[in-house]
Amino acid sequence: MSHRMEIGRPERSHDDQCKVLESSVAHLVFLLSRSIKKRSLPRASTAPLPLLPPPPPLWSLATSLSIAQVAAASIAMAVQPSMETQAPGNSSPPKDGRSAEEKAVEDWLPINASRNAKWWYSAFHNVTAMVGAGVLGLPYAMSELGWGAGIAVLVLSWVITLYTLWQMVEMHEMVPGRRFDRYHELGQYAFGEKLGLWIVVPQQLIVEVGVNIVYMVTGGTSLKKFHDTVCEDCKSIKLTYFIMIFASVHFVLSQLPNFNSISGVSLAAAVMSLSYSTIAWGASVDKGKLEDVDYSLRATTTPGKVFGFLGALGTVAFAYAGHNVVLEIQATIPSTPEKPSKKPMWRGVVVAYIVVAVCYFPVSLVGYWAFGNRVDSDILITLSRPKWLIALANLMVVIHVIGSYQIYAMPVFDMIETVLVKRLKFPPGLTLRLIARTVYVAFTMFIAITFPFFDGLLSFFGGFAFAPTTYFLPCIMWLAIYKPKRFGLSWFTNWICIVLGVLLMVLAPIGGLRNIILNAKTYKFYQ
């Protein structure tokens, strides 16, 4: 009797206690199974829960607590392998949800294949991407702009593009644990999966394919100039054949799998760009200013001056084209939370932009100072002595644009192979790479042979595609993602870049298209 008063409950038989224990354990198993299902399934089930007997009173659980704990521990140990198998974080596939096969495909693609680059890789990759055919046309652009407008456009373009390039580097891994390895991936994050793809991919393809076409023309033209300089008495060979010779090199080099595999080619190209730029302005100084040099605008009519001005804007825009491959270059640099890739990448970008300034400004200003409005669209054509130096410079241009072609072709290869492997389910391998890349090189060669108008191509592609991807698209992404304070410094800076970039995109292609039409009137195709 005293025992019943102490505990506060009636005496129960052994059978009653067993029934209470069974009910407690059954309820505990039910709770554990629900917890396991919630952890193992991606979404909670919408099916109605089964009805169970109500849980036993608290005093009954207290009586059988020690036995229930032992049972719960046994159940947990029994279901642990199942939890480890079903939980996404502990399963054999990668933590991002991709299967082993999908990860293998990603690692095979050119952009993701290697992530062990150093900061100086980004330096010479960016120099190779930036300094190229554009620098040779800058004195010609100066002759269309004049001293004041020409210097202003050059300086403003250098500052704006350095700022937008910094934005791209910062946004590469702004989301913890994720890297935007491709330009269109960043666009999809900023604008949405479908809209971002349609905004970025067409423009990026126009830029990269356009650059490859222009570099086909540049390589063939410089190769022809080299031949004509070293062998004046030789029979003249058509430009078409030199473009084909230049393309034959790319049929081989295009089989290199990724960015790091072309690092040697890119380094040689970067050295060549600095070398032939120095030769261009050095030879101009040696030649001296023409006696009757004229610094007035090249065109004599008002429409000619207007169209020439617009075309020159496109030529300058073409000279700052590295943004289209900057994320792909940064993707090759290793990154950890303690040492993010943006630090070595930015160091390389700063070095690259110093080299850009050393190349662009002397060539532009000295070339225009020496020849005025009589400078050719390629300043090396204007220079005629000393012959050995001009021949060497043209050969350097050929080597440089070989590397530049590969830098701009690699993201295109990545897009093509992604579609073939992921969408069309072609097996990845050497055969796929050989066929796809060979067809692409042949396509750019064919277009270059068909439209070898160097200055017109610079202006048209520079304004139509380079202006968006270089001057204002990074700013729009920055505003969409970071949402800076309205009317603040960042907000104003980005909107100024957007307005100038849109004007450049609208106006510059007009002049370039006019030059193409004028050249096409006197050009005989495939002759």
Short mmCIF file of C-alpha atoms in Angstrom, two decimals:
data_model
loop_
_atom_site.label_atom_id
_atom_site.label_comp_id
_atom_site.label_asym_id
_atom_site.label_seq_id
_atom_site.Cartn_x
_atom_site.Cartn_y
_atom_site.Cartn_z
CA MET A 1 0.00 0.00 0.00
CA SER A 2 2.84 2.35 0.91
CA HIS A 3 4.48 1.46 -2.41
CA ARG A 4 1.37 2.53 -4.35
CA MET A 5 1.26 5.82 -2.43
CA GLU A 6 4.98 6.47 -3.15
CA ILE A 7 4.82 5.87 -6.85
CA GLY A 8 1.40 7.37 -7.39
CA ARG A 9 0.07 4.64 -9.66
CA PRO A 10 -1.64 1.23 -9.23
CA GLU A 11 0.32 -2.01 -9.17
CA ARG A 12 0.51 -3.68 -12.64
CA SER A 13 1.17 -7.28 -13.53
CA HIS A 14 4.18 -8.50 -15.56
CA ASP A 15 1.99 -9.03 -18.67
CA ASP A 16 0.69 -5.48 -18.47
CA GLN A 17 4.24 -4.12 -18.29
CA CYS A 18 5.24 -6.14 -21.37
CA LYS A 19 2.31 -4.73 -23.33
CA VAL A 20 3.30 -1.21 -22.32
CA LEU A 21 6.90 -1.85 -23.39
CA GLU A 22 5.82 -3.23 -26.78
CA SER A 23 3.65 -0.16 -27.36
CA SER A 24 6.51 2.17 -26.40
CA VAL A 25 9.00 0.48 -28.70
CA ALA A 26 6.49 0.42 -31.59
CA HIS A 27 5.90 4.13 -31.22
CA LEU A 28 9.64 4.80 -31.05
CA VAL A 29 10.23 2.74 -34.22
CA PHE A 30 7.54 4.74 -36.01
CA LEU A 31 9.15 8.05 -35.02
CA LEU A 32 12.58 6.85 -36.14
CA SER A 33 11.25 5.61 -39.48
CA ARG A 34 9.64 9.00 -40.15
CA SER A 35 12.94 10.73 -39.35
CA ILE A 36 14.82 8.40 -41.70
CA LYS A 37 12.37 9.01 -44.53
CA LYS A 38 12.68 12.76 -44.15
CA ARG A 39 16.46 12.55 -44.37
CA SER A 40 16.57 10.10 -47.27
CA LEU A 41 13.88 11.52 -49.55
CA PRO A 42 14.36 14.80 -51.45
CA ARG A 43 10.82 15.92 -50.67
CA ALA A 44 8.42 15.10 -47.89
CA SER A 45 5.74 12.56 -48.75
CA THR A 46 2.26 13.88 -49.25
CA ALA A 47 0.59 10.53 -48.41
CA PRO A 48 -1.51 10.45 -45.22
CA LEU A 49 0.27 9.09 -42.18
CA PRO A 50 -0.89 5.69 -40.88
CA LEU A 51 -2.90 5.70 -37.71
CA LEU A 52 -1.13 4.26 -34.68
CA PRO A 53 -2.32 3.74 -31.16
CA PRO A 54 -1.76 6.81 -29.00
CA PRO A 55 1.53 6.84 -27.10
CA PRO A 56 1.46 5.28 -23.66
CA PRO A 57 1.25 7.50 -20.61
CA LEU A 58 4.39 9.15 -19.35
CA TRP A 59 4.49 6.97 -16.26
CA SER A 60 4.51 3.85 -18.48
CA LEU A 61 7.43 5.18 -20.51
CA ALA A 62 9.27 5.97 -17.33
CA THR A 63 8.92 2.39 -16.18
CA SER A 64 10.43 0.95 -19.35
CA LEU A 65 12.93 3.74 -20.18
CA SER A 66 16.08 1.68 -19.85
CA ILE A 67 14.72 -1.13 -22.03
CA ALA A 68 13.48 1.34 -24.67
CA GLN A 69 16.89 3.05 -24.84
CA VAL A 70 18.53 -0.27 -25.56
CA ALA A 71 15.96 -1.03 -28.25
CA ALA A 72 16.38 2.41 -29.85
CA ALA A 73 20.15 2.02 -29.95
CA SER A 74 19.79 -1.36 -31.62
CA ILE A 75 17.36 0.04 -34.21
CA ALA A 76 19.63 3.01 -34.96
CA MET A 77 22.59 0.71 -35.53
CA ALA A 78 20.49 -1.46 -37.80
CA VAL A 79 19.26 1.39 -40.04
CA GLN A 80 22.55 3.35 -40.17
CA PRO A 81 23.79 1.65 -43.38
CA SER A 82 20.47 2.45 -45.05
CA MET A 83 20.75 6.11 -44.04
CA GLU A 84 24.29 6.33 -45.37
CA THR A 85 23.20 4.81 -48.66
CA GLN A 86 20.23 7.09 -49.19
CA ALA A 87 21.48 10.43 -47.85
CA PRO A 88 22.80 12.60 -50.70
CA GLY A 89 25.66 13.95 -48.63
CA ASN A 90 27.09 10.53 -47.82
CA SER A 91 26.42 8.66 -51.07
CA SER A 92 28.97 7.70 -53.67
CA PRO A 93 27.94 10.41 -56.19
CA PRO A 94 29.54 13.84 -55.70
CA LYS A 95 28.00 16.24 -53.18
CA ASP A 96 26.62 18.46 -55.96
CA GLY A 97 24.26 15.66 -57.03
CA ARG A 98 26.10 14.66 -60.21
CA SER A 99 26.67 11.02 -60.98
CA ALA A 100 30.15 9.63 -61.49
CA GLU A 101 29.51 9.53 -65.25
CA GLU A 102 28.41 13.19 -65.33
CA LYS A 103 31.47 14.22 -63.35
CA ALA A 104 33.72 12.29 -65.73
CA VAL A 105 32.17 14.14 -68.68
CA GLU A 106 32.65 17.49 -66.93
CA ASP A 107 36.29 16.69 -66.23
CA TRP A 108 36.80 15.74 -69.88
CA LEU A 109 35.53 19.08 -71.20
CA PRO A 110 38.27 21.64 -72.01
CA ILE A 111 37.38 24.27 -69.40
CA ASN A 112 37.15 21.90 -66.40
CA ALA A 113 39.91 19.49 -67.34
CA SER A 114 42.75 21.15 -65.40
CA ARG A 115 42.84 23.50 -62.39
CA ASN A 116 46.53 23.77 -61.55
CA ALA A 117 47.45 27.04 -63.31
CA LYS A 118 49.58 29.74 -61.65
CA TRP A 119 48.93 33.47 -61.58
CA TRP A 120 51.39 34.11 -64.39
CA TYR A 121 49.36 31.76 -66.59
CA SER A 122 46.50 34.25 -66.35
CA ALA A 123 48.93 37.07 -67.17
CA PHE A 124 50.13 35.72 -70.50
CA HIS A 125 46.75 34.17 -71.37
CA ASN A 126 45.16 37.61 -70.98
CA VAL A 127 47.96 39.32 -72.91
CA THR A 128 47.53 36.80 -75.71
CA ALA A 129 43.76 37.30 -75.69
CA MET A 130 43.92 41.09 -75.52
CA VAL A 131 46.92 42.22 -77.55
CA GLY A 132 46.57 40.95 -81.07
CA ALA A 133 45.33 42.10 -84.41
CA GLY A 134 43.69 45.10 -82.79
CA VAL A 135 46.94 46.88 -81.91
CA LEU A 136 48.01 46.98 -85.56
CA GLY A 137 44.85 48.86 -86.51
CA LEU A 138 44.99 51.49 -83.75
CA PRO A 139 47.05 54.07 -85.73
CA TYR A 140 44.46 53.78 -88.49
CA ALA A 141 41.70 54.37 -85.92
CA MET A 142 43.58 57.47 -84.74
CA SER A 143 43.54 58.81 -88.30
CA GLU A 144 39.73 58.54 -88.26
CA LEU A 145 39.36 60.09 -84.80
CA GLY A 146 42.06 62.76 -84.66
CA TRP A 147 44.39 63.57 -81.77
CA GLY A 148 41.88 64.70 -79.14
CA ALA A 149 39.12 62.18 -79.67
CA GLY A 150 41.60 59.39 -80.36
CA ILE A 151 43.50 59.78 -77.09
CA ALA A 152 40.26 60.20 -75.13
CA VAL A 153 38.74 57.03 -76.59
CA LEU A 154 41.91 55.01 -75.96
CA VAL A 155 42.25 56.10 -72.33
CA LEU A 156 38.54 55.76 -71.56
CA SER A 157 38.42 52.29 -73.10
CA TRP A 158 41.44 51.17 -71.08
CA VAL A 159 39.88 52.37 -67.81
CA ILE A 160 36.38 51.02 -68.46
CA THR A 161 37.54 47.61 -69.61
CA LEU A 162 39.90 47.24 -66.64
CA TYR A 163 36.97 48.00 -64.33
CA THR A 164 34.63 45.53 -66.02
CA LEU A 165 37.36 42.89 -66.05
CA TRP A 166 37.73 43.37 -62.29
CA GLN A 167 33.99 42.78 -61.96
CA MET A 168 34.26 39.52 -63.89
CA VAL A 169 37.10 38.29 -61.67
CA GLU A 170 35.15 39.17 -58.51
CA MET A 171 31.96 37.44 -59.68
CA HIS A 172 33.72 34.20 -60.64
CA GLU A 173 33.18 32.65 -57.20
CA MET A 174 30.93 35.09 -55.37
CA VAL A 175 28.68 32.18 -54.32
CA PRO A 176 30.47 30.12 -51.63
CA GLY A 177 31.36 26.68 -52.90
CA ARG A 178 30.52 27.43 -56.53
CA ARG A 179 32.61 28.65 -59.46
CA PHE A 180 31.21 30.23 -62.60
CA ASP A 181 33.68 28.71 -65.05
CA ARG A 182 31.96 30.02 -68.17
CA TYR A 183 30.58 33.39 -69.19
CA HIS A 184 27.10 31.98 -69.83
CA GLU A 185 27.01 30.32 -66.39
CA LEU A 186 27.42 33.74 -64.80
CA GLY A 187 24.74 35.10 -67.11
CA GLN A 188 22.36 32.32 -66.08
CA TYR A 189 22.92 33.13 -62.42
CA ALA A 190 22.27 36.83 -63.02
CA PHE A 191 19.31 36.64 -65.42
CA GLY A 192 17.89 33.14 -64.98
CA GLU A 193 18.62 29.79 -66.58
CA LYS A 194 16.98 30.36 -69.97
CA LEU A 195 17.24 34.14 -70.33
CA GLY A 196 20.88 34.19 -69.24
CA LEU A 197 21.75 31.55 -71.80
CA TRP A 198 20.08 33.46 -74.63
CA ILE A 199 21.63 36.78 -73.61
CA VAL A 200 25.23 35.61 -73.29
CA VAL A 201 25.82 32.65 -75.60
CA PRO A 202 24.94 34.32 -78.95
CA GLN A 203 27.12 37.34 -78.17
CA GLN A 204 29.98 35.25 -76.86
CA LEU A 205 29.89 33.02 -79.92
CA ILE A 206 29.85 36.03 -82.25
CA VAL A 207 32.89 37.43 -80.46
CA GLU A 208 34.93 34.25 -80.34
CA VAL A 209 34.07 32.98 -83.80
CA GLY A 210 34.50 36.52 -85.16
CA VAL A 211 37.94 36.83 -83.58
CA ASN A 212 38.98 33.50 -85.02
CA ILE A 213 37.89 34.63 -88.49
CA VAL A 214 39.73 37.95 -88.15
CA TYR A 215 42.85 36.15 -86.92
CA MET A 216 42.69 33.83 -89.90
CA VAL A 217 42.78 36.92 -92.12
CA THR A 218 45.50 38.54 -90.00
CA GLY A 219 47.66 35.43 -89.98
CA GLY A 220 47.35 34.97 -93.74
CA THR A 221 47.98 38.66 -94.46
CA SER A 222 51.07 38.81 -92.23
CA LEU A 223 52.37 35.56 -93.71
CA LYS A 224 51.97 37.00 -97.20
CA LYS A 225 53.72 40.21 -96.13
CA PHE A 226 56.60 38.16 -94.72
CA HIS A 227 56.89 36.22 -97.97
CA ASP A 228 56.77 39.33 -100.15
CA THR A 229 59.38 41.09 -97.99
CA VAL A 230 61.98 38.33 -97.91
CA CYS A 231 61.43 37.27 -101.52
CA GLU A 232 60.62 40.31 -103.65
CA ASP A 233 61.50 38.53 -106.91
CA CYS A 234 59.32 35.51 -106.19
CA LYS A 235 56.05 34.96 -107.98
CA SER A 236 53.12 36.55 -106.20
CA ILE A 237 50.93 34.13 -104.28
CA LYS A 238 47.29 34.83 -103.56
CA LEU A 239 46.18 35.63 -100.02
CA THR A 240 43.84 32.63 -100.11
CA TYR A 241 46.74 30.20 -100.06
CA PHE A 242 48.43 31.94 -97.14
CA ILE A 243 45.20 31.74 -95.14
CA MET A 244 45.08 28.02 -95.91
CA ILE A 245 48.71 27.62 -94.79
CA PHE A 246 47.92 29.46 -91.57
CA ALA A 247 44.83 27.30 -91.00
CA SER A 248 46.82 24.10 -91.43
CA VAL A 249 48.68 24.89 -88.20
CA HIS A 250 45.39 25.05 -86.32
CA PHE A 251 44.21 21.71 -87.62
CA VAL A 252 47.04 20.32 -85.47
CA LEU A 253 47.05 22.69 -82.48
CA SER A 254 43.29 22.49 -82.05
CA GLN A 255 43.70 18.91 -80.83
CA LEU A 256 45.37 20.15 -77.62
CA PRO A 257 42.74 19.33 -74.98
CA ASN A 258 42.53 22.34 -72.63
CA PHE A 259 43.86 25.77 -71.63
CA ASN A 260 46.83 24.49 -69.65
CA SER A 261 47.93 22.32 -72.57
CA ILE A 262 48.26 25.44 -74.75
CA SER A 263 50.09 27.46 -72.09
CA GLY A 264 53.40 27.16 -73.98
CA VAL A 265 51.78 28.40 -77.19
CA SER A 266 50.12 31.23 -75.26
CA LEU A 267 53.38 32.29 -73.60
CA ALA A 268 55.16 32.43 -76.94
CA ALA A 269 52.27 34.46 -78.35
CA ALA A 270 52.39 36.94 -75.46
CA VAL A 271 56.13 37.48 -75.95
CA MET A 272 55.59 37.97 -79.67
CA SER A 273 52.85 40.57 -79.09
CA LEU A 274 55.13 42.70 -76.95
CA SER A 275 57.96 42.23 -79.44
CA TYR A 276 56.15 43.18 -82.64
CA SER A 277 54.41 46.10 -80.92
CA THR A 278 57.83 47.41 -79.93
CA ILE A 279 59.07 46.90 -83.49
CA ALA A 280 56.01 48.73 -84.87
CA TRP A 281 56.48 51.92 -82.87
CA GLY A 282 60.28 51.65 -82.85
CA ALA A 283 60.42 51.41 -86.64
CA SER A 284 58.00 54.34 -86.85
CA VAL A 285 60.35 56.45 -84.75
CA ASP A 286 63.29 55.35 -86.88
CA LYS A 287 61.44 56.23 -90.07
CA GLY A 288 60.52 59.60 -88.66
CA LYS A 289 57.64 61.90 -89.40
CA LEU A 290 56.71 62.24 -93.05
CA GLU A 291 57.60 65.61 -94.53
CA ASP A 292 54.07 66.35 -95.63
CA VAL A 293 52.34 64.49 -92.81
CA ASP A 294 48.68 65.42 -92.46
CA TYR A 295 46.80 65.01 -89.18
CA SER A 296 43.39 65.96 -90.51
CA LEU A 297 40.70 63.31 -90.60
CA ARG A 298 41.19 60.71 -93.30
CA ALA A 299 37.80 61.29 -94.96
CA THR A 300 37.09 64.50 -96.85
CA THR A 301 33.29 64.37 -96.96
CA THR A 302 30.95 64.70 -94.00
CA PRO A 303 29.39 61.22 -94.42
CA GLY A 304 32.88 59.76 -94.79
CA LYS A 305 34.03 61.44 -91.58
CA VAL A 306 30.99 60.23 -89.67
CA PHE A 307 31.27 56.64 -90.87
CA GLY A 308 35.03 56.69 -90.35
CA PHE A 309 34.57 57.90 -86.77
CA LEU A 310 32.08 55.14 -86.05
CA GLY A 311 34.33 52.50 -87.59
CA ALA A 312 37.26 53.70 -85.50
CA LEU A 313 35.20 53.21 -82.33
CA GLY A 314 34.69 49.59 -83.33
CA THR A 315 38.41 49.14 -83.99
CA VAL A 316 39.23 50.40 -80.49
CA ALA A 317 36.55 48.15 -78.99
CA PHE A 318 38.07 45.17 -80.81
CA ALA A 319 41.41 45.91 -79.15
CA TYR A 320 39.94 45.18 -75.70
CA ALA A 321 38.48 41.74 -76.15
CA GLY A 322 39.82 39.63 -73.29
CA HIS A 323 36.61 39.61 -71.24
CA ASN A 324 35.07 36.87 -73.33
CA VAL A 325 37.55 34.29 -72.06
CA VAL A 326 38.45 35.68 -68.62
CA LEU A 327 36.17 33.34 -66.62
CA GLU A 328 37.40 30.36 -68.62
CA ILE A 329 41.00 31.39 -67.87
CA GLN A 330 40.23 31.87 -64.17
CA ALA A 331 38.65 28.41 -64.10
CA THR A 332 42.11 26.88 -64.60
CA ILE A 333 43.42 28.40 -61.34
CA PRO A 334 43.00 26.34 -58.13
CA SER A 335 40.80 27.82 -55.43
CA THR A 336 40.16 27.21 -51.72
CA PRO A 337 38.20 29.24 -49.15
CA GLU A 338 41.50 30.43 -47.70
CA LYS A 339 43.08 31.18 -51.09
CA PRO A 340 40.38 32.06 -53.63
CA SER A 341 41.31 32.15 -57.29
CA LYS A 342 40.47 35.84 -57.66
CA LYS A 343 43.71 36.93 -55.96
CA PRO A 344 46.19 35.27 -58.36
CA MET A 345 43.84 35.98 -61.27
CA TRP A 346 43.71 39.70 -60.49
CA ARG A 347 47.48 39.82 -60.15
CA GLY A 348 47.78 38.34 -63.62
CA VAL A 349 45.18 40.77 -65.01
CA VAL A 350 47.06 43.80 -63.64
CA VAL A 351 50.30 42.60 -65.23
CA ALA A 352 48.45 41.96 -68.49
CA TYR A 353 46.92 45.44 -68.53
CA ILE A 354 50.30 47.05 -67.93
CA VAL A 355 51.58 45.15 -70.97
CA VAL A 356 48.47 46.27 -72.88
CA ALA A 357 49.21 49.91 -72.09
CA VAL A 358 52.87 49.49 -73.08
CA CYS A 359 51.78 48.01 -76.41
CA TYR A 360 48.73 50.08 -77.31
CA PHE A 361 49.61 53.66 -76.50
CA PRO A 362 53.07 53.85 -78.13
CA VAL A 363 51.87 52.07 -81.29
CA SER A 364 48.78 54.27 -81.57
CA LEU A 365 50.40 57.61 -80.86
CA VAL A 366 53.78 57.09 -82.52
CA GLY A 367 52.25 55.43 -85.58
CA TYR A 368 49.82 58.29 -86.09
CA TRP A 369 52.55 60.86 -85.38
CA ALA A 370 54.79 59.36 -88.07
CA PHE A 371 52.28 58.76 -90.88
CA GLY A 372 49.22 60.84 -90.09
CA ASN A 373 46.16 60.02 -92.16
CA ARG A 374 48.25 57.99 -94.65
CA VAL A 375 48.73 55.08 -92.28
CA ASP A 376 47.33 51.74 -93.48
CA SER A 377 44.81 49.59 -91.63
CA ASP A 378 47.79 47.43 -90.61
CA ILE A 379 50.73 49.64 -89.65
CA LEU A 380 53.25 46.97 -90.62
CA ILE A 381 52.07 47.36 -94.22
CA THR A 382 52.90 51.08 -94.04
CA LEU A 383 56.39 50.35 -92.77
CA SER A 384 58.78 49.27 -95.51
CA ARG A 385 62.24 49.50 -93.93
CA PRO A 386 64.41 48.03 -92.64
CA LYS A 387 63.13 45.02 -94.53
CA TRP A 388 64.55 42.38 -92.24
CA LEU A 389 62.91 44.01 -89.22
CA ILE A 390 59.53 44.32 -90.91
CA ALA A 391 59.74 40.70 -92.05
CA LEU A 392 60.56 39.65 -88.49
CA ALA A 393 57.65 41.68 -87.11
CA ASN A 394 55.21 40.06 -89.53
CA LEU A 395 56.49 36.63 -88.57
CA MET A 396 55.96 37.54 -84.91
CA VAL A 397 52.39 38.54 -85.72
CA VAL A 398 51.83 35.13 -87.28
CA ILE A 399 53.13 33.36 -84.17
CA HIS A 400 51.05 35.58 -81.92
CA VAL A 401 47.75 35.10 -83.71
CA ILE A 402 48.36 31.35 -83.71
CA GLY A 403 48.22 31.50 -79.90
CA SER A 404 45.35 34.00 -79.87
CA TYR A 405 43.28 31.82 -82.17
CA GLN A 406 43.63 28.91 -79.76
CA ILE A 407 42.73 31.03 -76.72
CA TYR A 408 39.47 32.16 -78.31
CA ALA A 409 38.70 28.80 -79.88
CA MET A 410 38.92 26.85 -76.61
CA PRO A 411 35.58 28.12 -75.17
CA VAL A 412 33.95 27.40 -78.54
CA PHE A 413 35.36 23.88 -78.47
CA ASP A 414 33.93 23.54 -74.96
CA MET A 415 30.45 24.60 -76.12
CA ILE A 416 30.49 22.32 -79.15
CA GLU A 417 31.70 19.30 -77.21
CA THR A 418 29.23 19.97 -74.38
CA VAL A 419 26.32 19.88 -76.83
CA LEU A 420 27.62 16.78 -78.61
CA VAL A 421 28.26 14.82 -75.41
CA LYS A 422 25.45 15.98 -73.11
CA ARG A 423 22.63 16.67 -75.54
CA LEU A 424 23.34 14.40 -78.48
CA LYS A 425 24.95 11.68 -76.32
CA PHE A 426 28.10 11.21 -78.38
CA PRO A 427 30.78 9.33 -76.44
CA PRO A 428 33.64 11.63 -75.37
CA GLY A 429 37.03 10.80 -76.80
CA LEU A 430 39.71 11.61 -79.32
CA THR A 431 37.51 10.84 -82.33
CA LEU A 432 34.85 13.33 -81.28
CA ARG A 433 37.48 15.97 -80.57
CA LEU A 434 39.24 15.40 -83.88
CA ILE A 435 36.09 15.70 -85.99
CA ALA A 436 34.42 18.58 -84.12
CA ARG A 437 37.48 20.80 -83.89
CA THR A 438 38.63 20.11 -87.43
CA VAL A 439 35.22 21.10 -88.79
CA TYR A 440 35.30 24.33 -86.78
CA VAL A 441 38.78 25.32 -88.01
CA ALA A 442 37.72 24.58 -91.58
CA PHE A 443 34.62 26.77 -91.14
CA THR A 444 36.60 29.80 -89.90
CA MET A 445 39.12 29.31 -92.71
CA PHE A 446 36.36 29.29 -95.33
CA ILE A 447 34.77 32.50 -93.99
CA ALA A 448 38.18 34.21 -93.79
CA ILE A 449 38.93 33.33 -97.41
CA THR A 450 35.52 34.62 -98.45
CA PHE A 451 35.68 37.97 -96.56
CA PRO A 452 39.33 39.05 -96.10
CA PHE A 453 38.48 42.69 -95.22
CA PHE A 454 40.69 43.27 -92.21
CA ASP A 455 39.74 46.82 -91.15
CA GLY A 456 36.05 46.34 -91.83
CA LEU A 457 35.96 43.10 -89.87
CA LEU A 458 37.66 44.78 -86.91
CA SER A 459 35.09 47.57 -86.79
CA PHE A 460 32.05 45.40 -87.37
CA PHE A 461 32.82 42.67 -84.85
CA GLY A 462 34.28 45.18 -82.40
CA GLY A 463 31.09 47.18 -82.17
CA PHE A 464 28.49 44.49 -82.68
CA ALA A 465 29.69 41.93 -80.15
CA PHE A 466 32.71 43.16 -78.20
CA ALA A 467 30.93 46.22 -76.84
CA PRO A 468 28.22 44.19 -75.04
CA THR A 469 30.45 41.46 -73.60
CA THR A 470 33.28 43.83 -72.68
CA TYR A 471 31.82 47.24 -71.89
CA PHE A 472 28.37 46.86 -70.37
CA LEU A 473 27.20 43.26 -69.87
CA PRO A 474 29.45 42.78 -66.78
CA CYS A 475 27.97 46.00 -65.35
CA ILE A 476 24.40 44.80 -65.89
CA MET A 477 25.25 41.51 -64.17
CA TRP A 478 26.84 43.41 -61.29
CA LEU A 479 23.71 45.54 -60.81
CA ALA A 480 21.43 42.50 -61.04
CA ILE A 481 23.41 40.44 -58.53
CA TYR A 482 24.82 42.91 -56.00
CA LYS A 483 22.09 45.57 -56.28
CA PRO A 484 24.23 48.54 -55.17
CA LYS A 485 22.60 51.54 -53.50
CA ARG A 486 20.70 53.63 -56.01
CA PHE A 487 22.51 56.84 -57.01
CA GLY A 488 25.60 55.65 -55.16
CA LEU A 489 29.11 55.64 -56.66
CA SER A 490 28.92 52.01 -57.82
CA TRP A 491 25.44 52.54 -59.29
CA PHE A 492 26.53 55.64 -61.23
CA THR A 493 29.78 54.05 -62.44
CA ASN A 494 28.01 51.01 -63.80
CA TRP A 495 25.31 53.01 -65.54
CA ILE A 496 27.88 55.27 -67.22
CA CYS A 497 29.63 52.18 -68.58
CA ILE A 498 26.29 50.75 -69.73
CA VAL A 499 25.29 53.92 -71.60
CA LEU A 500 28.68 54.27 -73.31
CA GLY A 501 28.73 50.58 -74.18
CA VAL A 502 25.25 50.63 -75.70
CA LEU A 503 26.15 53.66 -77.83
CA LEU A 504 29.29 51.85 -78.97
CA MET A 505 27.32 48.72 -79.83
CA VAL A 506 24.77 50.67 -81.88
CA LEU A 507 27.10 53.06 -83.71
CA ALA A 508 30.35 51.17 -84.33
CA PRO A 509 29.02 48.36 -86.58
CA ILE A 510 27.61 50.94 -88.98
CA GLY A 511 31.07 52.16 -89.96
CA GLY A 512 32.48 48.65 -90.13
CA LEU A 513 29.66 47.40 -92.33
CA ARG A 514 30.15 50.35 -94.68
CA ASN A 515 33.86 49.51 -95.04
CA ILE A 516 33.01 45.88 -95.83
CA ILE A 517 30.53 46.97 -98.51
CA LEU A 518 33.01 49.39 -100.09
CA ASN A 519 35.75 46.75 -100.16
CA ALA A 520 33.40 44.12 -101.52
CA LYS A 521 32.63 46.28 -104.56
CA THR A 522 36.15 45.87 -105.90
CA TYR A 523 36.96 42.46 -104.45
CA LYS A 524 36.67 39.31 -106.55
CA PHE A 525 35.74 36.37 -104.37
CA TYR A 526 38.13 33.41 -104.33
CA GLN A 527 40.45 35.08 -106.83
#
